[in-house]
Amino acid sequence: MIVNIQPQHISQQDLDNITPSLVDETRQDCACFKYNCYRSIDDESVMEVIMFESAAGRQAHMNSLHE
């Protein structure tokens, strides 16, 4: 799964501050076996690349609470 995050409702600094905790929490998800974040050099976006063991694991993650 690839997610592109644009900081529209939060500041770039806030996005930079919360990204490490998102990575740590998602990596602890039993269905997640790889998760990396990359910051664009062209704009303020962050790209997340998340790999799950199965479609069911991905769906379980998507149904979980994201704060």
GROMACS .gro file of N, CA, C and O in nm:
model
  268
    1MET      N    1   0.085  -0.116   0.000
    1MET     CA    2   0.000   0.000   0.000
    1MET      C    3   0.090   0.123   0.000
    1MET      O    4   0.187   0.129   0.075
    2ILE      N    5   0.060   0.219  -0.085
    2ILE     CA    6   0.134   0.344  -0.089
    2ILE      C    7   0.039   0.458  -0.056
    2ILE      O    8  -0.069   0.468  -0.112
    3VAL      N    9   0.080   0.540   0.040
    3VAL     CA   10  -0.003   0.652   0.084
    3VAL      C   11   0.079   0.780   0.068
    3VAL      O   12   0.195   0.786   0.108
    4ASN      N   13   0.018   0.881   0.008
    4ASN     CA   14   0.083   1.011  -0.005
    4ASN      C   15   0.011   1.109   0.086
    4ASN      O   16  -0.109   1.133   0.069
    5ILE      N   17   0.082   1.164   0.182
    5ILE     CA   18   0.021   1.255   0.279
    5ILE      C   19   0.063   1.398   0.247
    5ILE      O   20   0.182   1.428   0.238
    6GLN      N   21  -0.036   1.483   0.231
    6GLN     CA   22  -0.015   1.626   0.210
    6GLN      C   23  -0.057   1.698   0.338
    6GLN      O   24  -0.169   1.679   0.384
    7PRO      N   25   0.029   1.779   0.398
    7PRO     CA   26  -0.007   1.848   0.522
    7PRO      C   27  -0.100   1.966   0.498
    7PRO      O   28  -0.059   2.081   0.494
    8GLN      N   29  -0.229   1.937   0.478
    8GLN     CA   30  -0.326   2.042   0.449
    8GLN      C   31  -0.388   2.101   0.577
    8GLN      O   32  -0.417   2.220   0.582
    9HIS      N   33  -0.413   2.016   0.676
    9HIS     CA   34  -0.482   2.062   0.796
    9HIS      C   35  -0.390   2.070   0.917
    9HIS      O   36  -0.435   2.105   1.026
   10ILE      N   37  -0.264   2.035   0.898
   10ILE     CA   38  -0.164   2.049   1.003
   10ILE      C   39  -0.039   2.111   0.942
   10ILE      O   40  -0.021   2.110   0.820
   11SER      N   41   0.047   2.161   1.026
   11SER     CA   42   0.169   2.222   0.975
   11SER      C   43   0.270   2.115   0.935
   11SER      O   44   0.260   1.999   0.977
   12GLN      N   45   0.366   2.155   0.856
   12GLN     CA   46   0.472   2.063   0.817
   12GLN      C   47   0.546   2.013   0.941
   12GLN      O   48   0.580   1.896   0.952
   13GLN      N   49   0.567   2.101   1.037
   13GLN     CA   50   0.635   2.061   1.161
   13GLN      C   51   0.555   1.956   1.237
   13GLN      O   52   0.611   1.859   1.287
   14ASP      N   53   0.423   1.974   1.244
   14ASP     CA   54   0.339   1.874   1.310
   14ASP      C   55   0.345   1.740   1.239
   14ASP      O   56   0.353   1.636   1.303
   15LEU      N   57   0.343   1.743   1.106
   15LEU     CA   58   0.354   1.619   1.030
   15LEU      C   59   0.488   1.551   1.058
   15LEU      O   60   0.493   1.430   1.080
   16ASP      N   61   0.595   1.629   1.060
   16ASP     CA   62   0.727   1.574   1.090
   16ASP      C   63   0.732   1.514   1.230
   16ASP      O   64   0.799   1.414   1.253
   17ASN      N   65   0.659   1.575   1.323
   17ASN     CA   66   0.659   1.527   1.461
   17ASN      C   67   0.580   1.398   1.479
   17ASN      O   68   0.618   1.313   1.560
   18ILE      N   69   0.468   1.383   1.408
   18ILE     CA   70   0.385   1.264   1.430
   18ILE      C   71   0.425   1.144   1.344
   18ILE      O   72   0.393   1.030   1.378
   19THR      N   73   0.496   1.168   1.234
   19THR     CA   74   0.531   1.058   1.144
   19THR      C   75   0.608   0.946   1.214
   19THR      O   76   0.573   0.829   1.195
   20PRO      N   77   0.709   0.974   1.295
   20PRO     CA   78   0.781   0.863   1.361
   20PRO      C   79   0.691   0.776   1.448
   20PRO      O   80   0.706   0.653   1.450
   21SER      N   81   0.594   0.834   1.517
   21SER     CA   82   0.505   0.754   1.601
   21SER      C   83   0.411   0.670   1.515
   21SER      O   84   0.379   0.556   1.550
   22LEU      N   85   0.368   0.723   1.400
   22LEU     CA   86   0.286   0.644   1.309
   22LEU      C   87   0.363   0.523   1.257
   22LEU      O   88   0.309   0.412   1.249
   23VAL      N   89   0.488   0.545   1.224
   23VAL     CA   90   0.572   0.436   1.174
   23VAL      C   91   0.588   0.330   1.283
   23VAL      O   92   0.568   0.211   1.259
   24ASP      N   93   0.621   0.372   1.405
   24ASP     CA   94   0.642   0.277   1.515
   24ASP      C   95   0.516   0.197   1.543
   24ASP      O   96   0.522   0.075   1.559
   25GLU      N   97   0.401   0.264   1.550
   25GLU     CA   98   0.276   0.194   1.580
   25GLU      C   99   0.239   0.096   1.470
   25GLU      O  100   0.198  -0.017   1.498
   26THR      N  101   0.255   0.136   1.345
   26THR     CA  102   0.217   0.047   1.234
   26THR      C  103   0.313  -0.070   1.224
   26THR      O  104   0.271  -0.182   1.196
   27ARG      N  105   0.440  -0.049   1.251
   27ARG     CA  106   0.536  -0.160   1.247
   27ARG      C  107   0.505  -0.265   1.353
   27ARG      O  108   0.542  -0.380   1.338
   28GLN      N  109   0.438  -0.225   1.462
   28GLN     CA  110   0.401  -0.320   1.566
   28GLN      C  111   0.278  -0.402   1.528
   28GLN      O  112   0.249  -0.503   1.591
   29ASP      N  113   0.205  -0.359   1.427
   29ASP     CA  114   0.089  -0.432   1.378
   29ASP      C  115   0.137  -0.568   1.329
   29ASP      O  116   0.230  -0.577   1.249
   30CYS      N  117   0.077  -0.675   1.377
   30CYS     CA  118   0.125  -0.809   1.345
   30CYS      C  119   0.119  -0.841   1.196
   30CYS      O  120   0.193  -0.925   1.148
   31ALA      N  121   0.033  -0.776   1.120
   31ALA     CA  122   0.021  -0.804   0.977
   31ALA      C  123   0.119  -0.722   0.893
   31ALA      O  124   0.138  -0.750   0.776
   32CYS      N  125   0.180  -0.621   0.953
   32CYS     CA  126   0.273  -0.534   0.879
   32CYS      C  127   0.413  -0.594   0.886
   32CYS      O  128   0.465  -0.621   0.992
   33PHE      N  129   0.474  -0.613   0.768
   33PHE     CA  130   0.611  -0.663   0.773
   33PHE      C  131   0.713  -0.563   0.719
   33PHE      O  132   0.832  -0.584   0.732
   34LYS      N  133   0.667  -0.451   0.664
   34LYS     CA  134   0.759  -0.348   0.621
   34LYS      C  135   0.685  -0.215   0.612
   34LYS      O  136   0.573  -0.209   0.561
   35TYR      N  137   0.748  -0.110   0.662
   35TYR     CA  138   0.687   0.023   0.658
   35TYR      C  139   0.798   0.125   0.654
   35TYR      O  140   0.883   0.130   0.743
   36ASN      N  141   0.800   0.206   0.552
   36ASN     CA  142   0.899   0.313   0.540
   36ASN      C  143   0.829   0.441   0.498
   36ASN      O  144   0.729   0.438   0.426
   37CYS      N  145   0.883   0.553   0.542
   37CYS     CA  146   0.832   0.685   0.504
   37CYS      C  147   0.942   0.762   0.433
   37CYS      O  148   1.059   0.751   0.468
   38TYR      N  149   0.898   0.839   0.334
   38TYR     CA  150   0.991   0.919   0.256
   38TYR      C  151   0.933   1.059   0.242
   38TYR      O  152   0.817   1.074   0.210
   39ARG      N  153   1.016   1.158   0.264
   39ARG     CA  154   0.972   1.296   0.248
   39ARG      C  155   1.014   1.345   0.110
   39ARG      O  156   1.127   1.327   0.068
   40SER      N  157   0.920   1.408   0.042
   40SER     CA  158   0.945   1.459  -0.092
   40SER      C  159   1.044   1.576  -0.087
   40SER      O  160   1.041   1.657   0.004
   41ILE      N  161   1.129   1.583  -0.188
   41ILE     CA  162   1.218   1.698  -0.200
   41ILE      C  163   1.154   1.808  -0.283
   41ILE      O  164   1.204   1.919  -0.290
   42ASP      N  165   1.039   1.777  -0.345
   42ASP     CA  166   0.971   1.873  -0.432
   42ASP      C  167   0.864   1.954  -0.360
   42ASP      O  168   0.833   2.065  -0.400
   43ASP      N  169   0.804   1.896  -0.257
   43ASP     CA  170   0.700   1.966  -0.183
   43ASP      C  171   0.701   1.916  -0.039
   43ASP      O  172   0.798   1.854   0.004
   44GLU      N  173   0.596   1.941   0.035
   44GLU     CA  174   0.593   1.905   0.177
   44GLU      C  175   0.528   1.770   0.203
   44GLU      O  176   0.498   1.737   0.317
   45SER      N  177   0.507   1.691   0.101
   45SER     CA  178   0.437   1.565   0.119
   45SER      C  179   0.529   1.456   0.176
   45SER      O  180   0.651   1.464   0.170
   46VAL      N  181   0.463   1.356   0.233
   46VAL     CA  182   0.531   1.238   0.286
   46VAL      C  183   0.468   1.117   0.218
   46VAL      O  184   0.346   1.106   0.209
   47MET      N  185   0.551   1.027   0.168
   47MET     CA  186   0.500   0.905   0.107
   47MET      C  187   0.529   0.789   0.202
   47MET      O  188   0.641   0.774   0.250
   48GLU      N  189   0.424   0.713   0.230
   48GLU     CA  190   0.438   0.594   0.314
   48GLU      C  191   0.427   0.471   0.226
   48GLU      O  192   0.337   0.463   0.142
   49VAL      N  193   0.516   0.376   0.243
   49VAL     CA  194   0.509   0.248   0.174
   49VAL      C  195   0.492   0.141   0.281
   49VAL      O  196   0.581   0.122   0.364
   50ILE      N  197   0.376   0.077   0.282
   50ILE     CA  198   0.341  -0.020   0.385
   50ILE      C  199   0.316  -0.154   0.318
   50ILE      O  200   0.236  -0.162   0.224
   51MET      N  201   0.381  -0.257   0.366
   51MET     CA  202   0.361  -0.391   0.311
   51MET      C  203   0.301  -0.479   0.420
   51MET      O  204   0.351  -0.483   0.533
   52PHE      N  205   0.192  -0.545   0.383
   52PHE     CA  206   0.122  -0.634   0.476
   52PHE      C  207   0.138  -0.778   0.431
   52PHE      O  208   0.158  -0.806   0.313
   53GLU      N  209   0.127  -0.871   0.525
   53GLU     CA  210   0.141  -1.013   0.495
   53GLU      C  211   0.028  -1.066   0.408
   53GLU      O  212   0.046  -1.163   0.336
   54SER      N  213  -0.089  -1.002   0.416
   54SER     CA  214  -0.205  -1.050   0.341
   54SER      C  215  -0.305  -0.937   0.322
   54SER      O  216  -0.298  -0.833   0.388
   55ALA      N  217  -0.400  -0.960   0.233
   55ALA     CA  218  -0.508  -0.863   0.212
   55ALA      C  219  -0.592  -0.850   0.338
   55ALA      O  220  -0.637  -0.741   0.374
   56ALA      N  221  -0.611  -0.961   0.409
   56ALA     CA  222  -0.689  -0.958   0.534
   56ALA      C  223  -0.616  -0.874   0.640
   56ALA      O  224  -0.679  -0.800   0.715
   57GLY      N  225  -0.484  -0.886   0.645
   57GLY     CA  226  -0.406  -0.806   0.740
   57GLY      C  227  -0.414  -0.658   0.708
   57GLY      O  228  -0.425  -0.575   0.797
   58ARG      N  229  -0.410  -0.626   0.579
   58ARG     CA  230  -0.424  -0.486   0.537
   58ARG      C  231  -0.562  -0.434   0.576
   58ARG      O  232  -0.575  -0.324   0.629
   59GLN      N  233  -0.665  -0.513   0.551
   59GLN     CA  234  -0.800  -0.470   0.584
   59GLN      C  235  -0.817  -0.450   0.734
   59GLN      O  236  -0.880  -0.354   0.777
   60ALA      N  237  -0.759  -0.538   0.813
   60ALA     CA  238  -0.766  -0.524   0.959
   60ALA      C  239  -0.699  -0.394   1.003
   60ALA      O  240  -0.750  -0.323   1.089
   61HIS      N  241  -0.587  -0.362   0.941
   61HIS     CA  242  -0.518  -0.236   0.974
   61HIS      C  243  -0.604  -0.117   0.935
   61HIS      O  244  -0.617  -0.022   1.011
   62MET      N  245  -0.663  -0.122   0.817
   62MET     CA  246  -0.746  -0.010   0.770
   62MET      C  247  -0.870   0.008   0.858
   62MET      O  248  -0.920   0.120   0.872
   63ASN      N  249  -0.920  -0.101   0.917
   63ASN     CA  250  -1.036  -0.092   1.005
   63ASN      C  251  -1.001  -0.050   1.148
   63ASN      O  252  -1.090  -0.021   1.226
   64SER      N  253  -0.872  -0.046   1.180
   64SER     CA  254  -0.830  -0.009   1.314
   64SER      C  255  -0.836   0.142   1.334
   64SER      O  256  -0.843   0.219   1.237
   65LEU      N  257  -0.831   0.184   1.458
   65LEU     CA  258  -0.836   0.326   1.493
   65LEU      C  259  -0.707   0.393   1.453
   65LEU      O  260  -0.598   0.347   1.489
   66HIS      N  261  -0.715   0.500   1.375
   66HIS     CA  262  -0.597   0.580   1.336
   66HIS      C  263  -0.612   0.717   1.399
   66HIS      O  264  -0.700   0.793   1.362
   67GLU      N  265  -0.526   0.746   1.494
   67GLU     CA  266  -0.534   0.876   1.562
   67GLU      C  267  -0.419   0.963   1.525
   67GLU      O  268  -0.313   0.922   1.500
   0.00000   0.00000   0.00000
